[in-house]
mmCIF file of C-alpha atoms in Angstrom:
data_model
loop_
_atom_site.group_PDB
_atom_site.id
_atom_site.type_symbol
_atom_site.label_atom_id
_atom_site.label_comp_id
_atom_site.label_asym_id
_atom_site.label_seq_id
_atom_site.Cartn_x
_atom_site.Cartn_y
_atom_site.Cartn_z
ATOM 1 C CA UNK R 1 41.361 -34.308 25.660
ATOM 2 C CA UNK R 2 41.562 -32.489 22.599
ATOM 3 C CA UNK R 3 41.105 -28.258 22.880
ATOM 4 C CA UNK R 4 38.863 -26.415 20.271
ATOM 5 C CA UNK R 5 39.108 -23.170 18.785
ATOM 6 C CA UNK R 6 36.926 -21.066 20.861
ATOM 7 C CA UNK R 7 36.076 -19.037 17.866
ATOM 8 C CA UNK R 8 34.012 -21.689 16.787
ATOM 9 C CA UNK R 9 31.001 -21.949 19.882
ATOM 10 C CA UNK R 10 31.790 -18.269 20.684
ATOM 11 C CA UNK R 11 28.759 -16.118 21.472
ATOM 12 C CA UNK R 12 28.059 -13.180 19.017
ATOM 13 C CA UNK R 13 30.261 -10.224 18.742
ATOM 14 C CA UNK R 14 29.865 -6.824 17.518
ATOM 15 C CA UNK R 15 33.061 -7.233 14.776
ATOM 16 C CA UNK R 16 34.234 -9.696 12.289
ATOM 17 C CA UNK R 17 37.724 -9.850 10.373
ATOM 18 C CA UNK R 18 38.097 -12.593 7.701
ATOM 19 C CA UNK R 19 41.154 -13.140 5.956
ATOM 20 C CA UNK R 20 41.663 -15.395 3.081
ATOM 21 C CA UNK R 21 45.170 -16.413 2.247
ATOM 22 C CA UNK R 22 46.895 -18.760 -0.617
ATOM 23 C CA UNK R 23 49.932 -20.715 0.260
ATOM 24 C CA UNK R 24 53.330 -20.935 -1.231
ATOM 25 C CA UNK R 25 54.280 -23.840 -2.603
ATOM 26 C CA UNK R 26 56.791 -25.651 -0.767
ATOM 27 C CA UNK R 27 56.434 -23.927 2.671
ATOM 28 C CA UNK R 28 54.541 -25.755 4.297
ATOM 29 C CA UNK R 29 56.570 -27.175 6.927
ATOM 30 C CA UNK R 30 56.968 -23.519 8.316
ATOM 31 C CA UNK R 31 53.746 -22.670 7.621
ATOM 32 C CA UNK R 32 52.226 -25.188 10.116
ATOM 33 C CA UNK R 33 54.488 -23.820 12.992
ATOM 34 C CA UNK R 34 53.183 -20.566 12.106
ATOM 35 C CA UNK R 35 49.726 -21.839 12.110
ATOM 36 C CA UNK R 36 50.143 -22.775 15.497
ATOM 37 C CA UNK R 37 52.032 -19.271 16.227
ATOM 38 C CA UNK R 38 49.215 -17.578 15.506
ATOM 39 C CA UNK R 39 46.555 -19.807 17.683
ATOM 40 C CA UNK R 40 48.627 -18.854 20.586
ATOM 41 C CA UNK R 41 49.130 -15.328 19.342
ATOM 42 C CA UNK R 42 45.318 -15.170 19.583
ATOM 43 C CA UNK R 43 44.939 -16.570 23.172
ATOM 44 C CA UNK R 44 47.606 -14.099 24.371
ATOM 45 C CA UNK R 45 45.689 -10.832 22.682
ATOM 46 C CA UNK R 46 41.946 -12.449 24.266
ATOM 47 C CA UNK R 47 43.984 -12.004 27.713
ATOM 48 C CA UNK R 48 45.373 -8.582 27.155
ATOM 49 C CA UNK R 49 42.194 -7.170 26.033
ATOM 50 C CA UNK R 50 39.952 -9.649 27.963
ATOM 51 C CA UNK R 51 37.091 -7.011 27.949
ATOM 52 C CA UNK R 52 36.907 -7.217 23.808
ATOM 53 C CA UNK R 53 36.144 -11.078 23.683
ATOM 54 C CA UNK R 54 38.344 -11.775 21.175
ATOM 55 C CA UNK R 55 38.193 -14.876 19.401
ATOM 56 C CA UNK R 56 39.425 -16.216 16.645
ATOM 57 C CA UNK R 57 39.471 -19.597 14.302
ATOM 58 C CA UNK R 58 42.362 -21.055 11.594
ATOM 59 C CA UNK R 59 40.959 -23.211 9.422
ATOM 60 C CA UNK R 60 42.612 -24.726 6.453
ATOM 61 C CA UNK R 61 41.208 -25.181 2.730
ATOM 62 C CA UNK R 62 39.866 -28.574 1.224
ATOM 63 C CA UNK R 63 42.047 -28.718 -1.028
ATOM 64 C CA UNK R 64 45.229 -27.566 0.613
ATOM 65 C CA UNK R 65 44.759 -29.980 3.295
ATOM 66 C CA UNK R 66 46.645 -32.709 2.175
ATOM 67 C CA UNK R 67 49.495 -30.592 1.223
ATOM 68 C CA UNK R 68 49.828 -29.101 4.497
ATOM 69 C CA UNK R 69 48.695 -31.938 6.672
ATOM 70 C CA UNK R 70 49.723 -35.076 4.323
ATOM 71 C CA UNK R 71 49.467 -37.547 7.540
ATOM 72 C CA UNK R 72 46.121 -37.661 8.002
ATOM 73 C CA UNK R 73 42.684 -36.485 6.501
ATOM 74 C CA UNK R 74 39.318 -35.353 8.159
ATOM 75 C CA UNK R 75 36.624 -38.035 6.977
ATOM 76 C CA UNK R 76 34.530 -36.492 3.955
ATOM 77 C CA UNK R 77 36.630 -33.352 3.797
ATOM 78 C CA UNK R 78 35.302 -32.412 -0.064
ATOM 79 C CA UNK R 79 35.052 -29.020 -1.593
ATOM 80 C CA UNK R 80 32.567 -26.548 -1.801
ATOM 81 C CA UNK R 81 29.101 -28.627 -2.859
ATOM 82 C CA UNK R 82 28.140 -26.436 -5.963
ATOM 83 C CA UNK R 83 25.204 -27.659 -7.378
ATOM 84 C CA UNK R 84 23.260 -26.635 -11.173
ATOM 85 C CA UNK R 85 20.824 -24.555 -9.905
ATOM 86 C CA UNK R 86 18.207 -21.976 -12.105
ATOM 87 C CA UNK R 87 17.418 -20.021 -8.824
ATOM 88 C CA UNK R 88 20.924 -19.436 -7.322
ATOM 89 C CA UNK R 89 24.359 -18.282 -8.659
ATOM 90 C CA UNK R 90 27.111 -19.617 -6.814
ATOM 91 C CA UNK R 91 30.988 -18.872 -7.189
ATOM 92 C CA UNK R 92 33.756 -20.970 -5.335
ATOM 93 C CA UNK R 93 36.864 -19.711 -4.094
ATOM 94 C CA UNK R 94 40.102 -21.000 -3.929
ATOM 95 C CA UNK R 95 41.295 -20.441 -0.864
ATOM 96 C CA UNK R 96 44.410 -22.611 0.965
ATOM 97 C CA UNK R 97 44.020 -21.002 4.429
ATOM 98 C CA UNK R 98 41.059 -18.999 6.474
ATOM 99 C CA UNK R 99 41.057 -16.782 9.645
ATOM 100 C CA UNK R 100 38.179 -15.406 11.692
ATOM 101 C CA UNK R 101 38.774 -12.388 14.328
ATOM 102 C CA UNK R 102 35.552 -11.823 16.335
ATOM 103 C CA UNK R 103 35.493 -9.842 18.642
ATOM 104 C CA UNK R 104 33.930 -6.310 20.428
ATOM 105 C CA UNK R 105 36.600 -3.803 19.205
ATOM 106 C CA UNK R 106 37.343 -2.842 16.303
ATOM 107 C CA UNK R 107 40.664 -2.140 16.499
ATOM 108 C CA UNK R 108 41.712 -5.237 18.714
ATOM 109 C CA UNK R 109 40.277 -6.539 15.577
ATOM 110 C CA UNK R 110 42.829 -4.686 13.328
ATOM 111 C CA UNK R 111 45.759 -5.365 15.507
ATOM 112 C CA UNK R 112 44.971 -8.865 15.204
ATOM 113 C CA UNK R 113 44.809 -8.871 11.770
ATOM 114 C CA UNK R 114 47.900 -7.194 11.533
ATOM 115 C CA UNK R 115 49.891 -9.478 13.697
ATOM 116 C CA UNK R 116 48.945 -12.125 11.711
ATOM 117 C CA UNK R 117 49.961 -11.451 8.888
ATOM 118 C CA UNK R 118 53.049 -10.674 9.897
ATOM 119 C CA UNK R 119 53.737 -14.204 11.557
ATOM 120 C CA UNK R 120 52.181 -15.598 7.422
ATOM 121 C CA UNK R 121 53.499 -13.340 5.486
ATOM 122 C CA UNK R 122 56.409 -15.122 4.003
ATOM 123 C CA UNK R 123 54.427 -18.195 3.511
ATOM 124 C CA UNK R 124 51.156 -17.200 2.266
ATOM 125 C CA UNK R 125 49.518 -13.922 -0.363
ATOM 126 C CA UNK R 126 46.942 -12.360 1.028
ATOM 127 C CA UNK R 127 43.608 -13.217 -1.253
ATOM 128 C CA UNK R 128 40.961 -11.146 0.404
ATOM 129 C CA UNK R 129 39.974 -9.415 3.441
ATOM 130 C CA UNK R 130 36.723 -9.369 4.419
ATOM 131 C CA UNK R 131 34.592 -7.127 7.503
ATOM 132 C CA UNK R 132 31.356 -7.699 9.088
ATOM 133 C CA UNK R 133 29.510 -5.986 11.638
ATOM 134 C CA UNK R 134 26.825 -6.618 14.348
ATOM 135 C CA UNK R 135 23.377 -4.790 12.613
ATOM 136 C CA UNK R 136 20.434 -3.886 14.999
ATOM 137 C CA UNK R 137 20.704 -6.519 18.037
ATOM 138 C CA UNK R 138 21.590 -9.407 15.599
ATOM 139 C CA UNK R 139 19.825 -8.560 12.783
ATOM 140 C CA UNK R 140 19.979 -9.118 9.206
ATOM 141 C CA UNK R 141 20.007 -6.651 6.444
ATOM 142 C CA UNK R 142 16.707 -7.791 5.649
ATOM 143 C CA UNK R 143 15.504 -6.744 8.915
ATOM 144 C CA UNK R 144 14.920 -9.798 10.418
ATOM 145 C CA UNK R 145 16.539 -11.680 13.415
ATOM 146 C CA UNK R 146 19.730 -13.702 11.956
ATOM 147 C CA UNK R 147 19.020 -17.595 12.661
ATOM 148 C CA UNK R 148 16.888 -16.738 15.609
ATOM 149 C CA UNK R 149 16.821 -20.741 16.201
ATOM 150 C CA UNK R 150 20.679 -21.302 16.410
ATOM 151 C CA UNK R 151 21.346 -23.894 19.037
ATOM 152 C CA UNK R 152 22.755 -22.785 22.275
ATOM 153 C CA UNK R 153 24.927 -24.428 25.148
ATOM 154 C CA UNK R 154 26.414 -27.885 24.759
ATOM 155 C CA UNK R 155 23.511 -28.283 21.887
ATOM 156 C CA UNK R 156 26.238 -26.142 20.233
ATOM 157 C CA UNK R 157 29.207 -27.970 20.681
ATOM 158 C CA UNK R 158 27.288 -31.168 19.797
ATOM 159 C CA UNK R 159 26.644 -30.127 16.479
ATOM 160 C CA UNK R 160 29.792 -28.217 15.458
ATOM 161 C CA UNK R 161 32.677 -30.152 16.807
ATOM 162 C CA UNK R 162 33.886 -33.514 15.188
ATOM 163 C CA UNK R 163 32.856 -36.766 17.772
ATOM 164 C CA UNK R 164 36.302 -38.033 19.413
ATOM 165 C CA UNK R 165 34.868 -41.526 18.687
ATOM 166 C CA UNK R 166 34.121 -40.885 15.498
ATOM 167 C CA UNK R 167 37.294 -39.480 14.918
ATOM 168 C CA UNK R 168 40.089 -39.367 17.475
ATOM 169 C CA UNK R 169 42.677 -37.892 15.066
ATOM 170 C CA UNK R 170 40.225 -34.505 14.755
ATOM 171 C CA UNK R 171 38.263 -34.908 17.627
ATOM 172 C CA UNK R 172 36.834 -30.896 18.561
ATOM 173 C CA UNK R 173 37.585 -29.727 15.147
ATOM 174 C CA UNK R 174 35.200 -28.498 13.219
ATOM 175 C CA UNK R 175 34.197 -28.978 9.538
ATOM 176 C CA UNK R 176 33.525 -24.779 7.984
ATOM 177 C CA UNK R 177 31.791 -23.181 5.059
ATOM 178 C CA UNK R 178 32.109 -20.207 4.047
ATOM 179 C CA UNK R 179 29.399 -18.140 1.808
ATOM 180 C CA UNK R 180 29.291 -14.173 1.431
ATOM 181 C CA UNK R 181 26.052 -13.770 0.249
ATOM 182 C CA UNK R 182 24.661 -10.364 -1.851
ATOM 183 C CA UNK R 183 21.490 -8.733 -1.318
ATOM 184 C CA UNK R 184 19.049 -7.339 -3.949
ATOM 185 C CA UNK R 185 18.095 -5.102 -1.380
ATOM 186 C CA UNK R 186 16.257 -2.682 -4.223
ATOM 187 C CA UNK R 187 13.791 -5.655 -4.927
ATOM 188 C CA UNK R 188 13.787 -6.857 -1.434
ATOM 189 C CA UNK R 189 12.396 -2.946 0.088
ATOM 190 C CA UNK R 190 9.681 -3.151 -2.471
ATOM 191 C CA UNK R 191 7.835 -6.249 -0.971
ATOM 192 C CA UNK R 192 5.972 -5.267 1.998
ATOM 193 C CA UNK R 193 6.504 -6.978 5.863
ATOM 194 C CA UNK R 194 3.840 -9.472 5.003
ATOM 195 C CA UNK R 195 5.454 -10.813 1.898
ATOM 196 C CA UNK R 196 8.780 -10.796 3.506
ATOM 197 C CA UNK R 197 7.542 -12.439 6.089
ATOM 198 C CA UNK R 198 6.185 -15.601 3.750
ATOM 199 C CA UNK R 199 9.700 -15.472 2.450
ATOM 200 C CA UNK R 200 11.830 -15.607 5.332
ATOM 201 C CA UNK R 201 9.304 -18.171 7.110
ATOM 202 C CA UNK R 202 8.915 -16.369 10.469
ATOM 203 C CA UNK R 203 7.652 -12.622 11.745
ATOM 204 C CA UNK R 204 9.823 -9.665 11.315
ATOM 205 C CA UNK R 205 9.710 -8.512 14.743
ATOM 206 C CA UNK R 206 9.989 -11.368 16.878
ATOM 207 C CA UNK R 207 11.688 -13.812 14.771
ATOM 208 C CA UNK R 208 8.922 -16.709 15.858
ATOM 209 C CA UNK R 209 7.988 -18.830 12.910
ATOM 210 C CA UNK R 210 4.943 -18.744 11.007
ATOM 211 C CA UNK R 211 2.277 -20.799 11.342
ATOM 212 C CA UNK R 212 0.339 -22.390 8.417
ATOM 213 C CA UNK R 213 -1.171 -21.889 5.922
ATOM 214 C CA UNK R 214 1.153 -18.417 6.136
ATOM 215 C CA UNK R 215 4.350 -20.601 6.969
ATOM 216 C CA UNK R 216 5.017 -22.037 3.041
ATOM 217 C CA UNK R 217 6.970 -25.421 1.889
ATOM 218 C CA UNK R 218 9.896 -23.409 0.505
ATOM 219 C CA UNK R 219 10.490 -20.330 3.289
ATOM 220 C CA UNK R 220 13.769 -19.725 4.025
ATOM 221 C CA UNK R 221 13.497 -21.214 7.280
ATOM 222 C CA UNK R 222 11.259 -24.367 6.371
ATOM 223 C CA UNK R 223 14.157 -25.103 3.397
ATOM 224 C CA UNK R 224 16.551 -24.710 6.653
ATOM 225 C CA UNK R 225 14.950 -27.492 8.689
ATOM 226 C CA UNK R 226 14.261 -30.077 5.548
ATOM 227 C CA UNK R 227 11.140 -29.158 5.313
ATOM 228 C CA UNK R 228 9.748 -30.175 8.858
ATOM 229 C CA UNK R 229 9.751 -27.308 11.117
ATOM 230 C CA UNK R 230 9.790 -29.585 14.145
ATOM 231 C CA UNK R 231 13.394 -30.548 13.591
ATOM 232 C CA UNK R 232 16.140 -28.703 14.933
ATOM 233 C CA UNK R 233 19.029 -27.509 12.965
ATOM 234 C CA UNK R 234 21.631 -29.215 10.996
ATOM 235 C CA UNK R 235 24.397 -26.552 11.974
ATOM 236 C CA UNK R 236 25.992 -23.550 14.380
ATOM 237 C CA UNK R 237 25.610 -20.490 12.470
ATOM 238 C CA UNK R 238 27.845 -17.544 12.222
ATOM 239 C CA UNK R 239 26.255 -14.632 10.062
ATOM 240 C CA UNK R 240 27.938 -10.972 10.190
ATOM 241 C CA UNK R 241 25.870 -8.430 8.019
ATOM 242 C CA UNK R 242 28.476 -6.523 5.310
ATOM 243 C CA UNK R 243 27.814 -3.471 3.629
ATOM 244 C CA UNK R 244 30.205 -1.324 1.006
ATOM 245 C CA UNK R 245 28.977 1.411 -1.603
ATOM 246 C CA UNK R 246 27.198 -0.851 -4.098
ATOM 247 C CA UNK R 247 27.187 -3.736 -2.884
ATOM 248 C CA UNK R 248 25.986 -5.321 0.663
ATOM 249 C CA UNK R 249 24.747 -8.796 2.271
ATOM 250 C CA UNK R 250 26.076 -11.492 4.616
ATOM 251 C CA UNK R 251 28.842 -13.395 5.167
ATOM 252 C CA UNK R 252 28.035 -16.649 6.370
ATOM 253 C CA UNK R 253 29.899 -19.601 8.596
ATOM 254 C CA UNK R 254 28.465 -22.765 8.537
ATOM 255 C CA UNK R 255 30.170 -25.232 11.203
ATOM 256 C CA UNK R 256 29.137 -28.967 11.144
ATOM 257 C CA UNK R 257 30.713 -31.866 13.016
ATOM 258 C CA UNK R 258 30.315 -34.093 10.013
ATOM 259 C CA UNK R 259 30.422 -33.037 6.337
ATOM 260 C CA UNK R 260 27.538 -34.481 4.869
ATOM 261 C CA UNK R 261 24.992 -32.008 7.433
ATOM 262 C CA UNK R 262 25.908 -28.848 5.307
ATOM 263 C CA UNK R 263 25.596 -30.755 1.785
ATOM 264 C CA UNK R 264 22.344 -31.985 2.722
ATOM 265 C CA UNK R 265 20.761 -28.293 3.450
ATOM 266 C CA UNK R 266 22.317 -27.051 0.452
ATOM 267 C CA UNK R 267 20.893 -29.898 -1.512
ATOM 268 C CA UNK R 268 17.663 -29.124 -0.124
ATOM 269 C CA UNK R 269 17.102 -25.562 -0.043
ATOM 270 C CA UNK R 270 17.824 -25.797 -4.133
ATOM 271 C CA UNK R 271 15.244 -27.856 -4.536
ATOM 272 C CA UNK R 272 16.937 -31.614 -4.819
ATOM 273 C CA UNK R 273 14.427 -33.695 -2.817
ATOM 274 C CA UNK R 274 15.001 -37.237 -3.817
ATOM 275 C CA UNK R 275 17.635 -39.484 -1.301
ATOM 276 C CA UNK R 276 20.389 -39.374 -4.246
ATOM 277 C CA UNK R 277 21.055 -35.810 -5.345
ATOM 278 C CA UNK R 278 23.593 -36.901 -8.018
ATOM 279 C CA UNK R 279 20.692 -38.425 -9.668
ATOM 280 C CA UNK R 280 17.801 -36.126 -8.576
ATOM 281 C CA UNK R 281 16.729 -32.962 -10.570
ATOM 282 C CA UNK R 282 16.040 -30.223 -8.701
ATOM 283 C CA UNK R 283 12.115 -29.587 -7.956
ATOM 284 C CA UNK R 284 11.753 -25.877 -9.598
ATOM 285 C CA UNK R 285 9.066 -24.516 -7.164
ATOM 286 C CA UNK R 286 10.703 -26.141 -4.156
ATOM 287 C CA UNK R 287 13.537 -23.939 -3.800
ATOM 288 C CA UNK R 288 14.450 -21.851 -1.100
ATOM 289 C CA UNK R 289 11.892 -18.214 -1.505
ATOM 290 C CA UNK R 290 14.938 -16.273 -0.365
ATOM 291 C CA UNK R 291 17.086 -16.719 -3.541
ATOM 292 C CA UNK R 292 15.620 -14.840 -5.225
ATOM 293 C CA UNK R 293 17.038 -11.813 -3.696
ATOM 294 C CA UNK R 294 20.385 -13.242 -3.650
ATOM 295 C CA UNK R 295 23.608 -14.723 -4.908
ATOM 296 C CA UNK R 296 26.821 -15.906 -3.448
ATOM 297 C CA UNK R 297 30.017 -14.527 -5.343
ATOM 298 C CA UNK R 298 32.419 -16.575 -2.994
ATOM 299 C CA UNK R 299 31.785 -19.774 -1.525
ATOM 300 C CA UNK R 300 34.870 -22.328 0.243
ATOM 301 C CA UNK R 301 35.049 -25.013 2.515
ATOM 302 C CA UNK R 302 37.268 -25.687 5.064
ATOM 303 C CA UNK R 303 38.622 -27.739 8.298
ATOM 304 C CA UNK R 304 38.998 -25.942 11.534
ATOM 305 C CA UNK R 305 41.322 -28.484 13.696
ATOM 306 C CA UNK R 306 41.456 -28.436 17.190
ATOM 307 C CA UNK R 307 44.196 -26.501 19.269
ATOM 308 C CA UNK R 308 45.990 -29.603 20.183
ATOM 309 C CA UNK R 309 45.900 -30.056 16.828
ATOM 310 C CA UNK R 310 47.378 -27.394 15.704
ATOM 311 C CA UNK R 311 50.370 -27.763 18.052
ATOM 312 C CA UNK R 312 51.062 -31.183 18.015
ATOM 313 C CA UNK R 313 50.977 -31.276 14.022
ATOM 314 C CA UNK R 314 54.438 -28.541 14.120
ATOM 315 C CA UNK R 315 56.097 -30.700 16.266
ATOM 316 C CA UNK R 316 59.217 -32.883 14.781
ATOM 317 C CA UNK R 317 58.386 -35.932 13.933
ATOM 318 C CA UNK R 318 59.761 -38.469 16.576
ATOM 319 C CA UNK R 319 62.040 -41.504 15.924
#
């Protein structure tokens, strides 16, 4: 049976490293025994500092994958779904290779990150390194709870690890996107708690949704659900609050067992409401409330394979 990342169903943590790394050309047979190096190099630092609950994913960009991994492809691997949009600025990144450190320490964190790329760092140039941090008991920077109706348990798994029917080859990997999102947080302190409130889609405090006719069409957490706030989510959520001098938001991880679930709440949250979004134009007042107190500046998507995976893909080919 086929081992996932723990990283990816992991509880939440009170740190966040993300690096972003692009590949050089032509080492990619190396690079996938390092890949599986540094899987292992993770599971041995979770032990030795068991109290930090380190975790950690790999995940490998879109459009690297076939480069890296020419056997074999993850069903409706695509990039990054951007989509014309009035309401929300989007910028994709391109980025070959992606690792998450969770865990309670900072500097378990660090030496993580630092042992890693050590194991890359003939292979790959570091691109960007990113840091997020645990904000009032799971809070956003807007104040409110952060995706207070995540799924939990084996919900969990169901939704963020690819179906071993569905598809043997990547069964328990996971399909990842990757937003960092950046507050206007000037604007955003100038509404008042009921306004934000309308926004967002549930209360401030308690993070319980809203109930009509306060709970509107295009909240932030109606546009989550499709529209009907009796479904239950698309995806597992990972959201780490960031904050430097000028500038400070969220970086987001979106895991989905198939491709298609993240697409479709992007699709919808912009305002595309017909079944065919190629064709569709978005609906202008249908948009998601939230962006307009937002933009993403780096947006990638990715394929987190499973452990076996990872180890049986370095191995010499038989024969």
């Amino acid at each position: 049976m086929a081992r996932e990342q723990l990283g990816i169903c992991a509880e939440a943590n009170l740190h966040a490293s993300y690096l972003l790394f692009n590949a050089i050309e032509g080492h990619e047979a190396p690079l996938r025994q390092k890949l599986a190096r540094v899987a292992q190099l993770l599971a041995r630092l979770a032990e030795h500092f068991s109290e930090a609950q380190l975790t950690g994913v790999v995940a490998i960009g879109a459009n690297y994958w076939d480069s890296l991994y020419p056997g074999a492809r993850p069903l409706g691997l695509q990039p990054f779904p951007l989509l014309a949009s009035d309401h929300l600025a989007q910028t994709e990144i391109w980025a070959d290779l992606f690792i998450q450190i969770r865990s309670d320490r900072l500097d378990v964190n660090y030496i993580a990150c630092q042992q890693i790329c050590q194991i890359v760092k003939n292979h790959v140039d570091l691109l960007e390194q990113l840091q997020g941090f645990r904000y009032l008991d799971g809070r956003d920077l807007t104040g409110f709870i952060d995706t207070p109706h995540n799924p939990k348990g084996s919900r969990k798994r169901q939704l963020a690890l690819v179906d071993a029917i569905k598809q043997p080859v990547f069964a328990a990997g996971s399909y990842l996107y990757l937003q960092r999102w950046h507050y206007d947080m000037a604007h955003w302190q100038q509404l008042d708690i009921c306004q934000q409130e309308e926004i967002m889609g549930i209360s401030k405090i308690e993070g319980m949704l809203l109930t009509p006719p306060r709970l509107h069409q295009n909240s932030h957490t109606l546009t989550s659900r499709l529209g009907n706030m009796e479904s239950t989510p698309l995806l597992v959520m990972q959201n780490m609050p960031f904050a430097q001098h000028n500038s400070q938001g969220l970086i987001s991880l979106s895991f989905a067992g198939e491709p298609e679930r993240f697409s479709q709440q992007l699709h919808y949250q912009l305002g595309y409401r017909q079944n065919d979004p190629e064709n569709s134009e978005p609906t202008n007042n249908q948009y998601d409330l939230l962006f307009d107190f937002c933009h993403t500046d780096l947006c990638a998507a990715f394929f987190a394979p499973s452990l076996s995976f990872l180890e049986m893909a370095c191995l010499p080919a038989s024969g």
